[in-house]
């Protein structure tokens, strides 16, 4: 009994000690940005070199572009993925000739105009896969960056059109309101739009890797 | 609240919540029980109907999204493809228990409307969202080929 009491006291002391350490750390170090947050453009203002600032801004943008909410429907293969774990879409569905699925089983067979939470099926008025030329799955940030800017692959969008697309397209914006059971894309649409604008304003430079 | 549903050419007013699945409205309010409930989460295809002529899983289609749209169920599909599928299904004795079959037929007819002579792969891609617990898949596939031959003339 006595031994047990001693052991309890020791573990309580240990717990208190660890708690104290964590508290000290929290008071002295800046809290790290959680994966679900985005840094705004102003937090890159300290990078004097314009090109380096632009690259840093794109790296922040990349947190959104490489998130499961975006990559799942920008697949490198014929098959989209689903869930935060990015598993292959179930049932088996394919891109089809225009990104809307196979004849007889298009995206719209299951995906309606809006999320249906009780059925666990997300939705949007134009639910579809991104074109194969905009596949992001498995790509480096450098490759994604070059792809996004390339008007021969991005649907002929110049920078203004690209920013309009990512700030107003309902399927892009769905990434931040995906419904229960799916982690939203990091930050907010407004933060994402501001980062895109700042990236464009600094010359839209791409990372080296 | 009241919703106006256009089903099989007739207009109905049903007093149900906005997010009520079309499947419930069909079965419970309109008495159209040919469309079946299998999973409720778009994974089995038993509840397939057409909305504006295209297949949709009625278990995940809230009635509020159907304003001005036309629903067709297994009770009312018609046309050349439907006739060919019905004939091939009967000739091939396709159903076992039958539970999944109205969904299978809706998907098969939709496929044949788009592809007159589907390959095995076309059939796999169009039909793999329709699960059959009795595993009638081989008969479904040959009946679709059979129906395609009838349609060829
Ligand atoms: S009941 Fe709708 S897909 Fe299973
Ligand atoms: S015939 Fe029984 S589930 Fe398909």
XYZ file of C-alpha atoms and ligand atoms in Angstrom:
370
model
C 0.000 0.000 0.000
C 2.722 2.361 1.024
C 4.683 1.597 -2.110
C 1.633 2.290 -4.193
C 1.089 5.658 -2.474
C 4.694 6.576 -3.119
C 4.412 5.632 -6.763
C 1.294 7.762 -7.112
C 2.983 10.719 -5.495
C 5.975 10.343 -7.787
C 3.868 10.273 -10.933
C 1.873 13.286 -9.732
C 5.106 15.186 -9.207
C 6.295 14.180 -12.660
C 3.071 15.341 -14.227
C 3.306 18.684 -12.430
C 6.897 19.059 -13.506
C 6.101 18.406 -17.142
C 3.148 20.765 -16.938
C 5.427 23.457 -15.637
C 7.866 22.937 -18.505
C 5.131 23.169 -21.103
C 3.868 26.375 -19.521
C 7.341 27.923 -19.578
C 7.775 27.026 -23.237
C 4.376 28.457 -24.161
C 5.277 31.731 -22.489
C 8.617 32.159 -24.251
C 8.280 30.679 -27.777
C 5.877 31.934 -30.484
C 3.152 29.346 -30.967
C 3.695 27.364 -34.172
C 1.125 27.942 -36.928
C -1.270 25.009 -36.848
C -1.576 23.039 -40.096
C -5.170 24.241 -40.358
C -4.162 27.919 -40.442
C -2.606 30.152 -43.080
C -0.191 33.027 -42.601
C -1.388 36.240 -44.234
C 0.684 38.106 -46.864
C 1.891 40.645 -44.283
C 3.811 37.991 -42.396
C 6.076 37.633 -45.453
C 6.771 41.384 -45.639
C 10.083 40.912 -43.859
C 11.556 39.011 -46.814
C 13.351 41.780 -48.651
C 14.081 39.945 -51.873
C 10.959 40.123 -54.081
C 11.499 36.775 -55.734
C 12.194 35.010 -52.431
C 9.063 36.629 -50.987
C 7.038 35.424 -53.940
C 8.357 31.871 -53.514
C 7.565 31.980 -49.794
C 4.030 33.158 -50.580
C 3.543 30.282 -52.998
C 4.788 27.813 -50.404
C 2.013 29.061 -48.128
C -0.493 28.777 -51.000
C 0.799 25.234 -51.472
C -0.620 24.247 -48.075
C -4.040 24.647 -49.664
C -3.241 23.187 -53.086
C -1.727 20.014 -51.610
C -4.511 19.515 -49.060
C -6.724 16.419 -49.528
C -9.755 18.650 -50.216
C -7.991 19.867 -53.361
C -5.764 16.954 -54.421
C -8.495 14.296 -54.189
C -10.157 15.764 -57.278
C -6.924 16.823 -59.012
C -5.770 13.208 -59.468
C -2.799 12.091 -61.535
C -4.623 8.959 -62.640
C -8.094 8.353 -64.019
C -9.403 7.824 -60.501
C -10.211 10.468 -57.895
C -9.537 9.959 -54.213
C -11.659 10.666 -51.154
C -11.469 11.308 -47.403
C -8.704 12.973 -45.413
C -6.680 9.764 -45.866
C -6.923 10.213 -49.664
C -8.090 6.685 -50.381
C -9.282 5.726 -53.862
C -12.883 6.783 -54.475
C -15.455 4.167 -53.586
C -17.342 3.095 -55.666
C -14.907 2.962 -58.555
C -15.367 6.054 -60.675
C -13.263 7.444 -63.503
C -12.534 10.788 -65.071
C -14.400 9.966 -68.301
C -14.006 12.074 -71.373
C -14.630 15.450 -69.748
C -13.988 15.019 -66.022
C -17.623 14.215 -65.225
C -17.393 10.428 -65.007
C -18.371 7.481 -67.184
C -21.563 7.221 -69.260
C -24.231 5.806 -66.960
C -22.344 6.771 -63.814
C -21.362 10.399 -63.808
C -20.309 12.430 -60.776
C -23.877 13.747 -60.619
C -25.248 10.232 -60.114
C -24.311 10.673 -56.442
C -23.047 14.249 -56.018
C -25.851 16.796 -56.013
C -25.867 20.561 -55.780
C -25.007 20.637 -52.085
C -23.423 18.559 -49.335
C -25.801 15.893 -48.054
C -24.545 15.284 -44.557
C -26.875 12.414 -43.649
C -25.695 10.542 -46.746
C -22.059 11.594 -46.235
C -21.932 12.749 -49.851
C -20.411 16.149 -50.615
C -21.886 18.277 -53.379
C -21.641 21.389 -55.507
C -23.526 22.590 -58.608
C -20.601 21.632 -60.843
C -18.931 18.764 -59.028
C -16.252 17.363 -61.347
C -12.604 16.400 -61.610
C -10.015 18.961 -62.546
C -8.696 18.371 -66.063
C -5.758 15.965 -66.417
C -3.530 18.938 -67.339
C -4.113 20.222 -63.808
C -3.288 16.986 -61.972
C -1.569 17.808 -58.650
C -1.491 14.400 -56.997
C 2.096 13.414 -56.186
C 3.604 16.557 -57.747
C 6.203 18.868 -56.236
C 5.250 22.445 -55.371
C 7.508 23.595 -58.202
C 5.573 21.502 -60.724
C 2.205 22.554 -59.339
C 3.270 26.202 -59.422
C 4.386 26.059 -63.048
C 1.222 24.213 -64.002
C -1.040 26.729 -62.288
C 0.564 29.629 -64.197
C 0.729 27.890 -67.568
C -2.176 29.154 -69.677
C -1.849 26.155 -72.000
C -2.686 23.895 -69.060
C -4.850 26.029 -66.768
C -7.739 26.622 -69.150
C -6.290 29.811 -70.657
C -6.395 31.812 -67.419
C -4.096 34.800 -67.003
C -3.237 35.833 -63.455
C -6.341 38.023 -63.028
C -8.595 35.221 -64.287
C -6.807 32.728 -62.063
C -7.371 34.849 -58.960
C -11.006 35.380 -59.927
C -11.378 31.615 -60.375
C -9.922 30.676 -56.997
C -11.851 33.366 -55.143
C -15.280 32.927 -56.751
C -15.647 29.398 -58.156
C -18.104 27.501 -55.985
C -16.252 24.201 -56.241
C -12.967 25.826 -55.189
C -14.739 27.505 -52.264
C -16.315 24.165 -51.307
C -12.832 23.218 -50.030
C -13.488 25.390 -46.973
C -17.001 24.089 -46.297
C -16.722 20.389 -47.047
C -19.220 19.211 -44.431
C -18.741 17.054 -41.364
C -16.101 14.328 -41.416
C -13.867 16.157 -43.885
C -11.138 18.534 -42.795
C -11.537 21.940 -44.468
C -8.664 23.371 -46.527
C -6.314 25.485 -44.363
C -7.157 29.101 -43.524
C -10.053 30.936 -45.111
C -10.968 31.685 -48.738
C -10.201 35.373 -48.068
C -6.707 34.554 -46.771
C -6.107 32.262 -49.718
C -7.238 34.957 -52.173
C -4.999 37.534 -50.484
C -2.006 35.172 -50.711
C -2.688 34.536 -54.396
C -2.909 38.277 -55.046
C 0.322 38.938 -53.137
C 2.034 36.123 -55.022
C 0.896 37.602 -58.356
C 1.980 41.095 -57.251
C 5.467 39.817 -56.444
C 5.960 38.275 -59.873
C 4.390 34.829 -59.266
C 7.747 33.111 -58.750
C 7.905 29.350 -58.329
C 9.854 27.318 -55.756
C 12.998 25.521 -56.942
C 11.694 22.127 -55.869
C -42.946 22.531 -45.766
C -44.833 21.790 -48.978
C -42.763 20.598 -51.916
C -43.922 20.181 -55.469
C -42.546 16.992 -56.946
C -42.905 16.060 -60.576
C -42.749 12.280 -60.699
C -43.487 10.064 -63.693
C -45.309 12.893 -65.432
C -47.622 13.770 -62.529
C -47.268 16.713 -60.167
C -47.583 16.067 -56.425
C -47.504 18.343 -53.438
C -45.962 16.724 -50.372
C -45.571 18.300 -46.969
C -42.130 17.166 -45.812
C -38.886 18.651 -44.515
C -36.514 20.227 -47.062
C -33.786 17.679 -46.523
C -36.050 14.626 -46.808
C -34.430 12.190 -49.232
C -36.371 11.793 -52.474
C -36.357 8.041 -51.793
C -38.496 8.512 -48.689
C -40.896 10.815 -50.526
C -41.277 8.270 -53.320
C -41.833 5.304 -51.069
C -43.619 6.773 -48.051
C -45.537 9.704 -49.501
C -46.244 8.633 -53.069
C -46.402 4.867 -52.569
C -43.892 4.194 -55.348
C -42.126 1.262 -53.731
C -40.341 -0.073 -56.802
C -37.342 2.044 -55.827
C -35.490 0.375 -52.972
C -33.510 1.431 -49.909
C -30.205 -0.414 -49.598
C -27.607 1.706 -47.838
C -28.728 5.345 -47.648
C -25.191 6.555 -48.394
C -24.845 6.299 -52.194
C -22.945 3.045 -52.032
C -25.340 0.423 -53.417
C -27.451 1.875 -56.240
C -30.735 0.253 -55.132
C -32.417 3.673 -54.980
C -31.482 4.835 -58.500
C -34.036 7.012 -60.294
C -33.686 9.527 -63.117
C -33.729 13.249 -62.498
C -34.177 15.121 -65.769
C -33.336 11.888 -67.536
C -30.048 11.211 -65.703
C -29.504 8.535 -63.060
C -29.342 9.784 -59.480
C -29.238 8.058 -56.112
C -32.505 9.128 -54.534
C -31.309 8.290 -51.004
C -28.915 11.284 -51.094
C -31.124 13.675 -53.065
C -32.950 16.134 -50.784
C -36.381 17.076 -52.109
C -35.445 20.755 -51.816
C -33.052 20.320 -54.763
C -35.772 19.082 -57.119
C -37.722 22.271 -57.781
C -38.704 22.281 -61.470
C -37.009 18.952 -62.159
C -38.575 15.756 -63.444
C -38.195 12.474 -61.628
C -38.681 9.123 -63.366
C -38.798 5.889 -61.412
C -38.687 2.210 -62.336
C -42.491 2.267 -62.517
C -42.419 4.571 -65.534
C -39.234 4.082 -67.553
C -40.069 3.544 -71.168
C -38.603 3.687 -74.636
C -36.537 1.398 -76.840
C -33.719 0.837 -74.356
C -36.113 0.089 -71.499
C -38.009 -2.389 -73.673
C -34.782 -4.091 -74.775
C -33.540 -4.337 -71.176
C -36.849 -5.725 -69.932
C -36.811 -8.371 -72.660
C -33.177 -9.331 -72.064
C -33.675 -9.407 -68.273
C -36.633 -11.756 -68.629
C -34.941 -13.967 -71.221
C -31.779 -14.211 -69.129
C -33.626 -14.737 -65.850
C -31.390 -12.066 -64.365
C -32.860 -11.420 -60.894
C -32.282 -13.715 -57.946
C -34.002 -12.160 -54.920
C -34.727 -9.067 -57.015
C -34.020 -6.468 -54.356
C -31.287 -4.625 -56.263
C -32.840 -5.078 -59.660
C -34.834 -1.897 -60.126
C -31.592 0.002 -59.550
C -29.719 -2.314 -61.909
C -32.324 -1.784 -64.622
C -32.271 2.014 -64.223
C -28.473 2.036 -64.600
C -28.460 -0.424 -67.510
C -31.043 1.588 -69.450
C -29.108 4.813 -68.763
C -25.934 3.198 -70.092
C -27.615 1.947 -73.275
C -29.082 5.389 -73.915
C -25.559 6.769 -74.027
C -23.601 3.871 -75.499
C -25.465 1.719 -77.987
C -22.922 -1.102 -77.963
C -21.128 -1.045 -74.614
C -17.940 -3.033 -74.025
C -17.384 -5.056 -70.855
C -15.442 -2.087 -69.496
C -18.254 0.357 -70.287
C -20.596 -1.982 -68.405
C -18.225 -2.263 -65.438
C -17.859 1.511 -65.187
C -21.579 2.223 -65.468
C -22.766 -0.615 -63.252
C -20.179 -0.967 -60.487
C -22.105 1.424 -58.244
C -25.003 -1.053 -58.250
C -24.316 -3.768 -55.731
C -26.063 -7.134 -55.957
C -25.996 -9.238 -52.806
C -27.017 -12.286 -54.862
C -24.079 -11.672 -57.212
C -26.084 -11.700 -60.435
C -23.334 -9.657 -62.071
C -22.507 -12.170 -64.813
C -26.148 -12.372 -65.863
C -26.494 -8.587 -65.749
C -23.509 -8.199 -68.040
C -24.724 -10.720 -70.604
C -28.245 -9.270 -70.504
C -26.871 -5.800 -71.284
C -24.971 -7.228 -74.275
C -28.148 -9.005 -75.277
C -30.201 -5.806 -75.024
C -27.564 -4.000 -77.107
C -27.920 -6.626 -79.823
C -31.712 -6.122 -79.846
C -31.202 -2.358 -80.139
C -28.847 -2.852 -83.083
C -31.841 -4.132 -84.928
S -29.851 3.225 -50.972
Fe -29.155 4.797 -52.257
S -27.277 4.032 -53.002
Fe -27.856 2.573 -51.518
S -30.838 -10.043 -57.071
Fe -30.675 -10.177 -54.942
S -29.526 -8.408 -54.441
Fe -29.406 -8.483 -56.563
